[in-house]
Amino acid sequence: MPLFNACGVTSMKKTFNFASCFMSGETATDFTWVITAIGELLESEGIAKPQIIVTDRDLGLLRAIEGYEPFNGIPHILCRWHANMNVLSKCKQHFPKAKWDPATRKAVRAAEFTRFLEAWNALANAETEALFNQKLEHFKEAGRFPDAAVSYVLNTWITPWKEKIVRCFVDRYRHFGYVTTSIVEPANAAIKRFLWGNTGDLSTVFRHLENFWRYQLAEIQGHERQRYNKLFNYTRKLLRNMPC
């Protein structure tokens, strides 16, 4: 059964898990139940809604978030890392294969594919809308890249999701640099350590998750005390050295 984990970030840039649940599947209906449950949890506990949501491009999850009315208006951006990996894996078939370099003992990517990936990154990282439009026209120039590769990028990412992934659109939101889901990985790894394995009844799993949440809370509180003490000691040192 898929384990869904929702994570947030403290003001001290500390990642924390605030919701976990097992899903019977990964359809839009399953994700709708999860998103609704998270929304109800936040409301019942008096927790503020997220200021921004970052996910991968799971269409079922996207539909669930868009269809949950209480989350309407919350900026939602797509993970750039997942987008890059998707473009890399889906478009390489349209270019010459990488060649093995015996000197470095590494596979060397075809120059044409390297230029294509550079053009994709320049497009996704465009800092202004005018620059984005300019890069887009350059990206679509006839004969520059294989039509199939260009069409895939346009149809899969740019046309439907440019406002959730291209920098000039994403930077309209206060995301504090969190434009990938990579912050979830440490939390996922920590949860797996506490679960010990991929089997067990729900009661046992829940007890392990409770232990993880207690550990997580203690770690966050300890981290905040550490930062506070550091700031307090620094301020006291400054005051001591001030001339009277």
mmCIF file with all atom_site columns, C-alpha atoms in Angstrom, residues 27-201:
data_model
loop_
_atom_site.group_PDB
_atom_site.id
_atom_site.type_symbol
_atom_site.label_atom_id
_atom_site.label_alt_id
_atom_site.label_comp_id
_atom_site.label_asym_id
_atom_site.label_entity_id
_atom_site.label_seq_id
_atom_site.pdbx_PDB_ins_code
_atom_site.Cartn_x
_atom_site.Cartn_y
_atom_site.Cartn_z
_atom_site.occupancy
_atom_site.B_iso_or_equiv
_atom_site.pdbx_formal_charge
_atom_site.auth_seq_id
_atom_site.auth_comp_id
_atom_site.auth_asym_id
_atom_site.auth_atom_id
_atom_site.pdbx_PDB_model_num
ATOM 1   C CA . THR A 1 27  ? -6.197  7.389  -8.274  1.00 0.00 ? 27  THR A CA 1
ATOM 2   C CA . ALA A 1 28  ? -7.742  10.858 -8.157  1.00 0.00 ? 28  ALA A CA 1
ATOM 3   C CA . THR A 1 29  ? -10.382 9.464  -5.769  1.00 0.00 ? 29  THR A CA 1
ATOM 4   C CA . ASP A 1 30  ? -7.702  8.185  -3.380  1.00 0.00 ? 30  ASP A CA 1
ATOM 5   C CA . PHE A 1 31  ? -5.847  11.488 -3.427  1.00 0.00 ? 31  PHE A CA 1
ATOM 6   C CA . THR A 1 32  ? -9.097  13.425 -2.961  1.00 0.00 ? 32  THR A CA 1
ATOM 7   C CA . TRP A 1 33  ? -9.729  11.497 0.251   1.00 0.00 ? 33  TRP A CA 1
ATOM 8   C CA . VAL A 1 34  ? -6.184  12.238 1.452   1.00 0.00 ? 34  VAL A CA 1
ATOM 9   C CA . ILE A 1 35  ? -6.305  15.966 0.673   1.00 0.00 ? 35  ILE A CA 1
ATOM 10  C CA . THR A 1 36  ? -9.743  16.276 2.291   1.00 0.00 ? 36  THR A CA 1
ATOM 11  C CA . ALA A 1 37  ? -8.496  14.474 5.418   1.00 0.00 ? 37  ALA A CA 1
ATOM 12  C CA . ILE A 1 38  ? -5.459  16.783 5.622   1.00 0.00 ? 38  ILE A CA 1
ATOM 13  C CA . GLY A 1 39  ? -7.665  19.856 5.247   1.00 0.00 ? 39  GLY A CA 1
ATOM 14  C CA . GLU A 1 40  ? -10.015 18.640 7.978   1.00 0.00 ? 40  GLU A CA 1
ATOM 15  C CA . LEU A 1 41  ? -7.051  17.863 10.246  1.00 0.00 ? 41  LEU A CA 1
ATOM 16  C CA . LEU A 1 42  ? -5.657  21.375 9.842   1.00 0.00 ? 42  LEU A CA 1
ATOM 17  C CA . GLU A 1 43  ? -9.049  22.926 10.549  1.00 0.00 ? 43  GLU A CA 1
ATOM 18  C CA . SER A 1 44  ? -9.850  20.765 13.593  1.00 0.00 ? 44  SER A CA 1
ATOM 19  C CA . GLU A 1 45  ? -6.441  21.468 15.168  1.00 0.00 ? 45  GLU A CA 1
ATOM 20  C CA . GLY A 1 46  ? -6.526  25.189 14.391  1.00 0.00 ? 46  GLY A CA 1
ATOM 21  C CA . ILE A 1 47  ? -3.475  24.931 12.148  1.00 0.00 ? 47  ILE A CA 1
ATOM 22  C CA . ALA A 1 48  ? -3.043  27.554 9.432   1.00 0.00 ? 48  ALA A CA 1
ATOM 23  C CA . LYS A 1 49  ? -3.328  26.440 5.830   1.00 0.00 ? 49  LYS A CA 1
ATOM 24  C CA . PRO A 1 50  ? -0.055  26.060 3.929   1.00 0.00 ? 50  PRO A CA 1
ATOM 25  C CA . GLN A 1 51  ? 1.234   29.199 2.248   1.00 0.00 ? 51  GLN A CA 1
ATOM 26  C CA . ILE A 1 52  ? 2.420   27.216 -0.754  1.00 0.00 ? 52  ILE A CA 1
ATOM 27  C CA . ILE A 1 53  ? 2.132   23.619 -1.979  1.00 0.00 ? 53  ILE A CA 1
ATOM 28  C CA . VAL A 1 54  ? 4.907   21.785 -3.847  1.00 0.00 ? 54  VAL A CA 1
ATOM 29  C CA . THR A 1 55  ? 4.248   18.373 -5.430  1.00 0.00 ? 55  THR A CA 1
ATOM 30  C CA . ASP A 1 56  ? 5.356   16.222 -8.319  1.00 0.00 ? 56  ASP A CA 1
ATOM 31  C CA . ARG A 1 57  ? 3.222   15.969 -11.480 1.00 0.00 ? 57  ARG A CA 1
ATOM 32  C CA . ASP A 1 58  ? 0.946   13.150 -10.368 1.00 0.00 ? 58  ASP A CA 1
ATOM 33  C CA . LEU A 1 59  ? -2.241  13.952 -12.276 1.00 0.00 ? 59  LEU A CA 1
ATOM 34  C CA . GLY A 1 60  ? -4.480  12.301 -9.676  1.00 0.00 ? 60  GLY A CA 1
ATOM 35  C CA . LEU A 1 61  ? -2.908  14.404 -6.929  1.00 0.00 ? 61  LEU A CA 1
ATOM 36  C CA . LEU A 1 62  ? -3.143  17.575 -9.018  1.00 0.00 ? 62  LEU A CA 1
ATOM 37  C CA . ARG A 1 63  ? -6.843  17.036 -9.651  1.00 0.00 ? 63  ARG A CA 1
ATOM 38  C CA . ALA A 1 64  ? -7.434  16.359 -5.957  1.00 0.00 ? 64  ALA A CA 1
ATOM 39  C CA . ILE A 1 65  ? -5.718  19.589 -4.890  1.00 0.00 ? 65  ILE A CA 1
ATOM 40  C CA . GLU A 1 66  ? -7.474  21.667 -7.549  1.00 0.00 ? 66  GLU A CA 1
ATOM 41  C CA . GLY A 1 67  ? -10.833 20.171 -6.580  1.00 0.00 ? 67  GLY A CA 1
ATOM 42  C CA . TYR A 1 68  ? -10.505 20.798 -2.827  1.00 0.00 ? 68  TYR A CA 1
ATOM 43  C CA . GLU A 1 69  ? -12.187 24.170 -2.320  1.00 0.00 ? 69  GLU A CA 1
ATOM 44  C CA . PRO A 1 70  ? -10.534 25.148 1.013   1.00 0.00 ? 70  PRO A CA 1
ATOM 45  C CA . PHE A 1 71  ? -7.133  25.004 -0.724  1.00 0.00 ? 71  PHE A CA 1
ATOM 46  C CA . ASN A 1 72  ? -8.243  27.205 -3.622  1.00 0.00 ? 72  ASN A CA 1
ATOM 47  C CA . GLY A 1 73  ? -6.019  30.249 -3.880  1.00 0.00 ? 73  GLY A CA 1
ATOM 48  C CA . ILE A 1 74  ? -2.986  28.555 -2.306  1.00 0.00 ? 74  ILE A CA 1
ATOM 49  C CA . PRO A 1 75  ? -0.074  28.748 -4.779  1.00 0.00 ? 75  PRO A CA 1
ATOM 50  C CA . HIS A 1 76  ? 0.797   25.301 -6.118  1.00 0.00 ? 76  HIS A CA 1
ATOM 51  C CA . ILE A 1 77  ? 4.071   24.678 -7.910  1.00 0.00 ? 77  ILE A CA 1
ATOM 52  C CA . LEU A 1 78  ? 5.555   21.539 -9.443  1.00 0.00 ? 78  LEU A CA 1
ATOM 53  C CA . CYS A 1 79  ? 8.878   20.018 -8.441  1.00 0.00 ? 79  CYS A CA 1
ATOM 54  C CA . ARG A 1 80  ? 11.601  21.148 -10.850 1.00 0.00 ? 80  ARG A CA 1
ATOM 55  C CA . TRP A 1 81  ? 13.795  18.149 -10.068 1.00 0.00 ? 81  TRP A CA 1
ATOM 56  C CA . HIS A 1 82  ? 11.066  15.703 -11.107 1.00 0.00 ? 82  HIS A CA 1
ATOM 57  C CA . ALA A 1 83  ? 10.477  17.745 -14.263 1.00 0.00 ? 83  ALA A CA 1
ATOM 58  C CA . ASN A 1 84  ? 14.174  17.661 -15.157 1.00 0.00 ? 84  ASN A CA 1
ATOM 59  C CA . MET A 1 85  ? 14.388  13.907 -14.586 1.00 0.00 ? 85  MET A CA 1
ATOM 60  C CA . ASN A 1 86  ? 11.254  13.345 -16.660 1.00 0.00 ? 86  ASN A CA 1
ATOM 61  C CA . VAL A 1 87  ? 12.553  15.384 -19.610 1.00 0.00 ? 87  VAL A CA 1
ATOM 62  C CA . LEU A 1 88  ? 15.903  13.604 -19.375 1.00 0.00 ? 88  LEU A CA 1
ATOM 63  C CA . SER A 1 89  ? 14.415  10.096 -19.394 1.00 0.00 ? 89  SER A CA 1
ATOM 64  C CA . LYS A 1 90  ? 11.652  10.667 -21.961 1.00 0.00 ? 90  LYS A CA 1
ATOM 65  C CA . CYS A 1 91  ? 13.583  12.704 -24.522 1.00 0.00 ? 91  CYS A CA 1
ATOM 66  C CA . LYS A 1 92  ? 16.928  10.900 -24.687 1.00 0.00 ? 92  LYS A CA 1
ATOM 67  C CA . GLN A 1 93  ? 15.446  8.309  -27.076 1.00 0.00 ? 93  GLN A CA 1
ATOM 68  C CA . HIS A 1 94  ? 15.182  11.019 -29.742 1.00 0.00 ? 94  HIS A CA 1
ATOM 69  C CA . PHE A 1 95  ? 18.933  11.734 -29.724 1.00 0.00 ? 95  PHE A CA 1
ATOM 70  C CA . PRO A 1 96  ? 22.085  9.717  -30.480 1.00 0.00 ? 96  PRO A CA 1
ATOM 71  C CA . LYS A 1 97  ? 23.027  7.342  -27.691 1.00 0.00 ? 97  LYS A CA 1
ATOM 72  C CA . ALA A 1 98  ? 25.731  8.207  -25.182 1.00 0.00 ? 98  ALA A CA 1
ATOM 73  C CA . LYS A 1 99  ? 29.186  6.833  -25.987 1.00 0.00 ? 99  LYS A CA 1
ATOM 74  C CA . TRP A 1 100 ? 31.562  5.155  -23.592 1.00 0.00 ? 100 TRP A CA 1
ATOM 75  C CA . ASP A 1 101 ? 34.781  7.082  -22.930 1.00 0.00 ? 101 ASP A CA 1
ATOM 76  C CA . PRO A 1 102 ? 37.518  4.610  -21.931 1.00 0.00 ? 102 PRO A CA 1
ATOM 77  C CA . ALA A 1 103 ? 39.736  7.427  -20.632 1.00 0.00 ? 103 ALA A CA 1
ATOM 78  C CA . THR A 1 104 ? 37.257  8.614  -18.014 1.00 0.00 ? 104 THR A CA 1
ATOM 79  C CA . ARG A 1 105 ? 35.401  5.290  -17.814 1.00 0.00 ? 105 ARG A CA 1
ATOM 80  C CA . LYS A 1 106 ? 32.121  7.171  -18.121 1.00 0.00 ? 106 LYS A CA 1
ATOM 81  C CA . ALA A 1 107 ? 29.327  7.415  -20.672 1.00 0.00 ? 107 ALA A CA 1
ATOM 82  C CA . VAL A 1 108 ? 29.500  10.729 -22.530 1.00 0.00 ? 108 VAL A CA 1
ATOM 83  C CA . ARG A 1 109 ? 26.173  12.265 -23.497 1.00 0.00 ? 109 ARG A CA 1
ATOM 84  C CA . ALA A 1 110 ? 25.701  13.230 -27.152 1.00 0.00 ? 110 ALA A CA 1
ATOM 85  C CA . ALA A 1 111 ? 26.412  16.915 -27.790 1.00 0.00 ? 111 ALA A CA 1
ATOM 86  C CA . GLU A 1 112 ? 22.984  17.380 -29.411 1.00 0.00 ? 112 GLU A CA 1
ATOM 87  C CA . PHE A 1 113 ? 21.237  16.063 -26.303 1.00 0.00 ? 113 PHE A CA 1
ATOM 88  C CA . THR A 1 114 ? 23.375  18.248 -24.037 1.00 0.00 ? 114 THR A CA 1
ATOM 89  C CA . ARG A 1 115 ? 22.352  21.335 -26.040 1.00 0.00 ? 115 ARG A CA 1
ATOM 90  C CA . PHE A 1 116 ? 18.704  20.275 -25.809 1.00 0.00 ? 116 PHE A CA 1
ATOM 91  C CA . LEU A 1 117 ? 18.868  19.925 -22.016 1.00 0.00 ? 117 LEU A CA 1
ATOM 92  C CA . GLU A 1 118 ? 20.627  23.281 -21.741 1.00 0.00 ? 118 GLU A CA 1
ATOM 93  C CA . ALA A 1 119 ? 17.859  24.884 -23.821 1.00 0.00 ? 119 ALA A CA 1
ATOM 94  C CA . TRP A 1 120 ? 15.189  23.256 -21.627 1.00 0.00 ? 120 TRP A CA 1
ATOM 95  C CA . ASN A 1 121 ? 16.868  24.527 -18.454 1.00 0.00 ? 121 ASN A CA 1
ATOM 96  C CA . ALA A 1 122 ? 17.242  28.017 -19.915 1.00 0.00 ? 122 ALA A CA 1
ATOM 97  C CA . LEU A 1 123 ? 13.531  27.969 -20.760 1.00 0.00 ? 123 LEU A CA 1
ATOM 98  C CA . ALA A 1 124 ? 12.467  26.760 -17.304 1.00 0.00 ? 124 ALA A CA 1
ATOM 99  C CA . ASN A 1 125 ? 14.815  29.232 -15.563 1.00 0.00 ? 125 ASN A CA 1
ATOM 100 C CA . ALA A 1 126 ? 13.724  32.319 -17.524 1.00 0.00 ? 126 ALA A CA 1
ATOM 101 C CA . GLU A 1 127 ? 13.616  35.201 -15.025 1.00 0.00 ? 127 GLU A CA 1
ATOM 102 C CA . THR A 1 128 ? 11.090  37.342 -16.914 1.00 0.00 ? 128 THR A CA 1
ATOM 103 C CA . GLU A 1 129 ? 8.069   36.554 -19.048 1.00 0.00 ? 129 GLU A CA 1
ATOM 104 C CA . ALA A 1 130 ? 9.611   38.382 -22.013 1.00 0.00 ? 130 ALA A CA 1
ATOM 105 C CA . LEU A 1 131 ? 12.762  36.279 -21.706 1.00 0.00 ? 131 LEU A CA 1
ATOM 106 C CA . PHE A 1 132 ? 10.623  33.139 -21.409 1.00 0.00 ? 132 PHE A CA 1
ATOM 107 C CA . ASN A 1 133 ? 8.791   33.948 -24.647 1.00 0.00 ? 133 ASN A CA 1
ATOM 108 C CA . GLN A 1 134 ? 12.110  34.629 -26.363 1.00 0.00 ? 134 GLN A CA 1
ATOM 109 C CA . LYS A 1 135 ? 13.600  31.335 -25.124 1.00 0.00 ? 135 LYS A CA 1
ATOM 110 C CA . LEU A 1 136 ? 10.427  29.492 -26.115 1.00 0.00 ? 136 LEU A CA 1
ATOM 111 C CA . GLU A 1 137 ? 10.590  30.713 -29.717 1.00 0.00 ? 137 GLU A CA 1
ATOM 112 C CA . HIS A 1 138 ? 14.258  29.769 -29.853 1.00 0.00 ? 138 HIS A CA 1
ATOM 113 C CA . PHE A 1 139 ? 13.451  26.328 -28.391 1.00 0.00 ? 139 PHE A CA 1
ATOM 114 C CA . LYS A 1 140 ? 10.791  25.736 -31.069 1.00 0.00 ? 140 LYS A CA 1
ATOM 115 C CA . GLU A 1 141 ? 12.959  26.777 -34.030 1.00 0.00 ? 141 GLU A CA 1
ATOM 116 C CA . ALA A 1 142 ? 12.467  24.299 -36.872 1.00 0.00 ? 142 ALA A CA 1
ATOM 117 C CA . GLY A 1 143 ? 15.323  21.843 -37.240 1.00 0.00 ? 143 GLY A CA 1
ATOM 118 C CA . ARG A 1 144 ? 17.105  22.861 -34.052 1.00 0.00 ? 144 ARG A CA 1
ATOM 119 C CA . PHE A 1 145 ? 15.985  19.800 -32.081 1.00 0.00 ? 145 PHE A CA 1
ATOM 120 C CA . PRO A 1 146 ? 13.999  16.656 -32.970 1.00 0.00 ? 146 PRO A CA 1
ATOM 121 C CA . ASP A 1 147 ? 10.298  17.490 -33.296 1.00 0.00 ? 147 ASP A CA 1
ATOM 122 C CA . ALA A 1 148 ? 9.282   14.617 -31.008 1.00 0.00 ? 148 ALA A CA 1
ATOM 123 C CA . ALA A 1 149 ? 11.483  15.896 -28.160 1.00 0.00 ? 149 ALA A CA 1
ATOM 124 C CA . VAL A 1 150 ? 10.242  19.473 -28.531 1.00 0.00 ? 150 VAL A CA 1
ATOM 125 C CA . SER A 1 151 ? 6.614   18.339 -28.689 1.00 0.00 ? 151 SER A CA 1
ATOM 126 C CA . TYR A 1 152 ? 7.030   16.250 -25.545 1.00 0.00 ? 152 TYR A CA 1
ATOM 127 C CA . VAL A 1 153 ? 8.377   19.185 -23.528 1.00 0.00 ? 153 VAL A CA 1
ATOM 128 C CA . LEU A 1 154 ? 5.702   21.548 -24.807 1.00 0.00 ? 154 LEU A CA 1
ATOM 129 C CA . ASN A 1 155 ? 2.755   19.167 -24.402 1.00 0.00 ? 155 ASN A CA 1
ATOM 130 C CA . THR A 1 156 ? 3.817   17.638 -21.089 1.00 0.00 ? 156 THR A CA 1
ATOM 131 C CA . TRP A 1 157 ? 5.250   20.618 -19.228 1.00 0.00 ? 157 TRP A CA 1
ATOM 132 C CA . ILE A 1 158 ? 5.171   24.037 -20.848 1.00 0.00 ? 158 ILE A CA 1
ATOM 133 C CA . THR A 1 159 ? 1.664   24.340 -22.299 1.00 0.00 ? 159 THR A CA 1
ATOM 134 C CA . PRO A 1 160 ? -0.304  22.877 -19.363 1.00 0.00 ? 160 PRO A CA 1
ATOM 135 C CA . TRP A 1 161 ? 1.992   23.735 -16.442 1.00 0.00 ? 161 TRP A CA 1
ATOM 136 C CA . LYS A 1 162 ? 4.267   26.681 -17.279 1.00 0.00 ? 162 LYS A CA 1
ATOM 137 C CA . GLU A 1 163 ? 2.802   28.802 -14.451 1.00 0.00 ? 163 GLU A CA 1
ATOM 138 C CA . LYS A 1 164 ? 3.660   26.056 -11.963 1.00 0.00 ? 164 LYS A CA 1
ATOM 139 C CA . ILE A 1 165 ? 7.200   25.374 -13.123 1.00 0.00 ? 165 ILE A CA 1
ATOM 140 C CA . VAL A 1 166 ? 8.820   28.240 -15.078 1.00 0.00 ? 166 VAL A CA 1
ATOM 141 C CA . ARG A 1 167 ? 10.806  30.552 -12.822 1.00 0.00 ? 167 ARG A CA 1
ATOM 142 C CA . CYS A 1 168 ? 9.276   33.859 -13.939 1.00 0.00 ? 168 CYS A CA 1
ATOM 143 C CA . PHE A 1 169 ? 5.823   32.575 -12.966 1.00 0.00 ? 169 PHE A CA 1
ATOM 144 C CA . VAL A 1 170 ? 6.829   30.584 -9.875  1.00 0.00 ? 170 VAL A CA 1
ATOM 145 C CA . ASP A 1 171 ? 8.770   33.528 -8.411  1.00 0.00 ? 171 ASP A CA 1
ATOM 146 C CA . ARG A 1 172 ? 5.548   35.495 -8.115  1.00 0.00 ? 172 ARG A CA 1
ATOM 147 C CA . TYR A 1 173 ? 4.913   33.410 -5.007  1.00 0.00 ? 173 TYR A CA 1
ATOM 148 C CA . ARG A 1 174 ? 6.774   33.569 -1.707  1.00 0.00 ? 174 ARG A CA 1
ATOM 149 C CA . HIS A 1 175 ? 8.351   30.113 -1.834  1.00 0.00 ? 175 HIS A CA 1
ATOM 150 C CA . PHE A 1 176 ? 11.649  30.910 -0.010  1.00 0.00 ? 176 PHE A CA 1
ATOM 151 C CA . GLY A 1 177 ? 13.540  28.767 -2.513  1.00 0.00 ? 177 GLY A CA 1
ATOM 152 C CA . TYR A 1 178 ? 11.503  25.601 -1.930  1.00 0.00 ? 178 TYR A CA 1
ATOM 153 C CA . VAL A 1 179 ? 10.704  24.646 -5.514  1.00 0.00 ? 179 VAL A CA 1
ATOM 154 C CA . THR A 1 180 ? 11.378  20.908 -5.266  1.00 0.00 ? 180 THR A CA 1
ATOM 155 C CA . THR A 1 181 ? 10.054  18.087 -3.106  1.00 0.00 ? 181 THR A CA 1
ATOM 156 C CA . SER A 1 182 ? 13.580  17.133 -2.023  1.00 0.00 ? 182 SER A CA 1
ATOM 157 C CA . ILE A 1 183 ? 12.861  18.263 1.550   1.00 0.00 ? 183 ILE A CA 1
ATOM 158 C CA . VAL A 1 184 ? 10.482  15.309 1.866   1.00 0.00 ? 184 VAL A CA 1
ATOM 159 C CA . GLU A 1 185 ? 13.238  12.741 1.284   1.00 0.00 ? 185 GLU A CA 1
ATOM 160 C CA . PRO A 1 186 ? 14.939  13.063 4.727   1.00 0.00 ? 186 PRO A CA 1
ATOM 161 C CA . ALA A 1 187 ? 11.539  12.749 6.428   1.00 0.00 ? 187 ALA A CA 1
ATOM 162 C CA . ASN A 1 188 ? 10.701  9.683  4.330   1.00 0.00 ? 188 ASN A CA 1
ATOM 163 C CA . ALA A 1 189 ? 14.039  8.099  5.232   1.00 0.00 ? 189 ALA A CA 1
ATOM 164 C CA . ALA A 1 190 ? 13.505  8.818  8.939   1.00 0.00 ? 190 ALA A CA 1
ATOM 165 C CA . ILE A 1 191 ? 10.009  7.305  8.871   1.00 0.00 ? 191 ILE A CA 1
ATOM 166 C CA . LYS A 1 192 ? 11.350  4.164  7.199   1.00 0.00 ? 192 LYS A CA 1
ATOM 167 C CA . ARG A 1 193 ? 13.920  3.775  9.967   1.00 0.00 ? 193 ARG A CA 1
ATOM 168 C CA . PHE A 1 194 ? 11.174  3.908  12.592  1.00 0.00 ? 194 PHE A CA 1
ATOM 169 C CA . LEU A 1 195 ? 8.897   1.520  10.699  1.00 0.00 ? 195 LEU A CA 1
ATOM 170 C CA . TRP A 1 196 ? 11.731  -1.069 10.561  1.00 0.00 ? 196 TRP A CA 1
ATOM 171 C CA . GLY A 1 197 ? 10.221  -2.848 7.557   1.00 0.00 ? 197 GLY A CA 1
ATOM 172 C CA . ASN A 1 198 ? 7.471   -2.911 4.951   1.00 0.00 ? 198 ASN A CA 1
ATOM 173 C CA . THR A 1 199 ? 5.189   -5.314 6.832   1.00 0.00 ? 199 THR A CA 1
ATOM 174 C CA . GLY A 1 200 ? 3.115   -5.112 10.016  1.00 0.00 ? 200 GLY A CA 1
ATOM 175 C CA . ASP A 1 201 ? -0.449  -4.551 11.140  1.00 0.00 ? 201 ASP A CA 1
#
